[in-house]
Coordinates of C-alpha atoms in Angstrom, one line a residue:
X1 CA -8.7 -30.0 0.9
X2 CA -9.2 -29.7 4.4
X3 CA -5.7 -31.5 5.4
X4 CA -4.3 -29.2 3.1
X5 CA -5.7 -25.7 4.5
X6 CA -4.7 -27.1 7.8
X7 CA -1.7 -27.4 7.9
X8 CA -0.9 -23.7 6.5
X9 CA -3.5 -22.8 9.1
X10 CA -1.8 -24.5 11.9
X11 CA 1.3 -22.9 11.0
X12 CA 0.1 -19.6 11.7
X13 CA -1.0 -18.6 8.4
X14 CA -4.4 -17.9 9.0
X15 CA -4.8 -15.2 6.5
X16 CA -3.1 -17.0 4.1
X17 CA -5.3 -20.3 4.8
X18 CA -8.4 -17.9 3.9
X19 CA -7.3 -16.9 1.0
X20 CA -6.4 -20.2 -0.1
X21 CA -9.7 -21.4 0.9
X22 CA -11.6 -18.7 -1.0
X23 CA -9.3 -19.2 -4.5
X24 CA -10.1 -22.7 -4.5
X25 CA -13.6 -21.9 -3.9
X26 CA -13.3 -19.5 -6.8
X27 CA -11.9 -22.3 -8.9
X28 CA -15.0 -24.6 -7.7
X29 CA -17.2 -22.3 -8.6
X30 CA -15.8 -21.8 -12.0
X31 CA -16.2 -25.7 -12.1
X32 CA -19.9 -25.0 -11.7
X33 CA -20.8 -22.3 -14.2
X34 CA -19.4 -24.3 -16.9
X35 CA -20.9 -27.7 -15.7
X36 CA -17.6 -29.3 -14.7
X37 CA -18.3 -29.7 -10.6
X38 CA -22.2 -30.0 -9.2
X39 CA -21.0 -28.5 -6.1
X40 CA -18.4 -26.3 -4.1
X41 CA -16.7 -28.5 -1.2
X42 CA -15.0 -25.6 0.4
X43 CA -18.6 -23.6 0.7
X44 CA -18.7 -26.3 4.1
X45 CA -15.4 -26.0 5.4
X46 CA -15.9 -22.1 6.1
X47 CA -16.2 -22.1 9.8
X48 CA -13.1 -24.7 10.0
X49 CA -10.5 -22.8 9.4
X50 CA -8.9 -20.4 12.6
X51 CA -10.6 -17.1 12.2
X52 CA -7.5 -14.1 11.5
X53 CA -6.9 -11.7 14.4
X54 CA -7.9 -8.4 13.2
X55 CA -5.1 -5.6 14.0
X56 CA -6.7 -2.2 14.1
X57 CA -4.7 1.0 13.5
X58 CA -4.6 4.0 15.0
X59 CA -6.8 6.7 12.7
X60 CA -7.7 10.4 12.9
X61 CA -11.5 10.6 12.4
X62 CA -12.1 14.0 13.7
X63 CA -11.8 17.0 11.5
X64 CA -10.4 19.0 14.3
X65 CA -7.9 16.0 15.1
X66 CA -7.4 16.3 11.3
X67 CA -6.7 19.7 11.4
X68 CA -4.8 19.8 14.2
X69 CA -2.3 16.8 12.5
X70 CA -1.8 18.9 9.2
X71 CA -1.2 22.2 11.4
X72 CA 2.0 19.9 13.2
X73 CA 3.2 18.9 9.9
X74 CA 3.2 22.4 9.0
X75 CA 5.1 23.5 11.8
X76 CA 7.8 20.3 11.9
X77 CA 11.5 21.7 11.7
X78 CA 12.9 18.4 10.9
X79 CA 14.6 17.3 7.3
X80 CA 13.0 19.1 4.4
X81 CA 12.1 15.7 2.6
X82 CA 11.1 14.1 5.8
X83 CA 8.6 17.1 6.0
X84 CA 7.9 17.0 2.8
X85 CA 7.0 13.2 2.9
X86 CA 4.6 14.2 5.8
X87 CA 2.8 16.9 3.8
X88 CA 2.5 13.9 1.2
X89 CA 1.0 11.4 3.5
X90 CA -2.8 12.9 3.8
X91 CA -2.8 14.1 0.5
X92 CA -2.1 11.0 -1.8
X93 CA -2.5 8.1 1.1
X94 CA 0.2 5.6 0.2
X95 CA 1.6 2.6 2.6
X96 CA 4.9 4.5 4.1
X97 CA 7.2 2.1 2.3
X98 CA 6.0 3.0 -0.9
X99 CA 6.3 6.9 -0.9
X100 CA 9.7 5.8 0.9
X101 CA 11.0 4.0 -1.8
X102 CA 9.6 6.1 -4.6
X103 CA 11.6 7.0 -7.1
X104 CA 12.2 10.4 -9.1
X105 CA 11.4 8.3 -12.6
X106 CA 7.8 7.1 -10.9
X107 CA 6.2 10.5 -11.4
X108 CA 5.3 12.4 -14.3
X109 CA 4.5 16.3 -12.9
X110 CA 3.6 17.0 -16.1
X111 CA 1.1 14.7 -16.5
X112 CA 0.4 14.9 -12.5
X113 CA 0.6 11.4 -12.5
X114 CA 2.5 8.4 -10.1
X115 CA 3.3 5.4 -11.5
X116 CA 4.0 2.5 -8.5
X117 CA 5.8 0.0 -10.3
X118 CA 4.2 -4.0 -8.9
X119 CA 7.3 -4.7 -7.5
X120 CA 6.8 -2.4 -4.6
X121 CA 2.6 -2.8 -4.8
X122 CA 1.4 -5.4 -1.8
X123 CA -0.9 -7.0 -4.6
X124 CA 2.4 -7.2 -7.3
X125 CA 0.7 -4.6 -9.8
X126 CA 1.5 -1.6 -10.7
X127 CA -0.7 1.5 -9.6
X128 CA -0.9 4.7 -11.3
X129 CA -2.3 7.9 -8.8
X130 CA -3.1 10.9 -10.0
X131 CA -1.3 14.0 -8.3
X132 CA -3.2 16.8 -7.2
X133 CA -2.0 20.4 -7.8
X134 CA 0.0 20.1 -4.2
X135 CA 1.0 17.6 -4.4
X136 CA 2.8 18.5 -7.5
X137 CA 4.0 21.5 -5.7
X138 CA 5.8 19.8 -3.0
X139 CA 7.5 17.6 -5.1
X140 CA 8.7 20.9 -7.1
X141 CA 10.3 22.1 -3.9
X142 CA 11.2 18.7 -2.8
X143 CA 13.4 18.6 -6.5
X144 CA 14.9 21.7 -6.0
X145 CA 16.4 20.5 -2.5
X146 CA 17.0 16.9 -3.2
X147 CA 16.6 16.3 -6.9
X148 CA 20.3 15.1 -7.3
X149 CA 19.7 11.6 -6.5
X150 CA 17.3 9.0 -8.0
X151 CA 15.4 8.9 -4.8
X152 CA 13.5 11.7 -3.5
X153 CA 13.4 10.8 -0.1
X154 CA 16.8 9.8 0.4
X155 CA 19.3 9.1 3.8
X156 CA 20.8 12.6 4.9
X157 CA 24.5 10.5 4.6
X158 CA 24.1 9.5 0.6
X159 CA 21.7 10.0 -2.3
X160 CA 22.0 6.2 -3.1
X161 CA 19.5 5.2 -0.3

């Protein structure tokens, strides 16, 4: 096993070396609730493995940094659904890419309801988020201005991207 986690390790896959290392350990452990394996091998081979280098991001903990953010959104004078895509942000906290991509289809107003389909999810499943009541009412102005298209947050040359 430890040959194995190695070499994605030493390819520069540490995270994915972890992982690796703890579903094997899951499967080990498995083992050893239905008395299949006495032991876990990988429990040892924890420290061997090249520890990931955390990345952290920048993030508004003040409230008056907070305030002062949603204030400049307020204010911005740029596209209307780039605008409305900031209002978004802070209120429903998706990755960029998948508010980006969203598509008209994904949300039910009705219901107040989005619907991520796995495809665009970073763990492959789909994710259902509800929509609070602004929310709802930025994407009802957002419609009325760029509701043609299948994507709400399309290019300003085409509705197609």
């Amino acid at each position: 096993m430890l040959k194995v986690l190695k070499s994605v390790d030493e390819r520069g896959n540490h995270k994915t070396a972890k992982r690796l290392r703890a579903t094997i350990g899951g499967v080990f452990r498995y083992a050893i609730a239905t008395t299949r394996a006495e032991n876990d091998p990988t429990y040892a081979l924890k420290g061997a493995l090249t520890a990931p280098t955390v990345t952290h991001r920048a993030a508004i903990t003040d409230p008056k940094g907070l305030g002062a953010l949603l204030r400049a959104i307020e204010r911005f004078d740029g596209q209307p659904t780039t605008r409305a895509a900031l209002r978004l942000m802070p209120i429903l906290f998706p990755r960029p890419g998948e508010l980006r991509m969203a598509e008209w289809s994904e949300f039910d107003l009705g219901k107040g309801e989005w619907t991520i389909p796995a495809s665009r999810m970073k763990m492959r499943r789909p994710h259902r988020s509800p929509l609070p009541r602004q929310a709802i009412e930025i994407l009802r102005e957002l419609h009325a201005i760029a509701g043609r298209g299948k994507l709400p947050f399309h290019s300003v040359r085409t509705v197609l991207r």
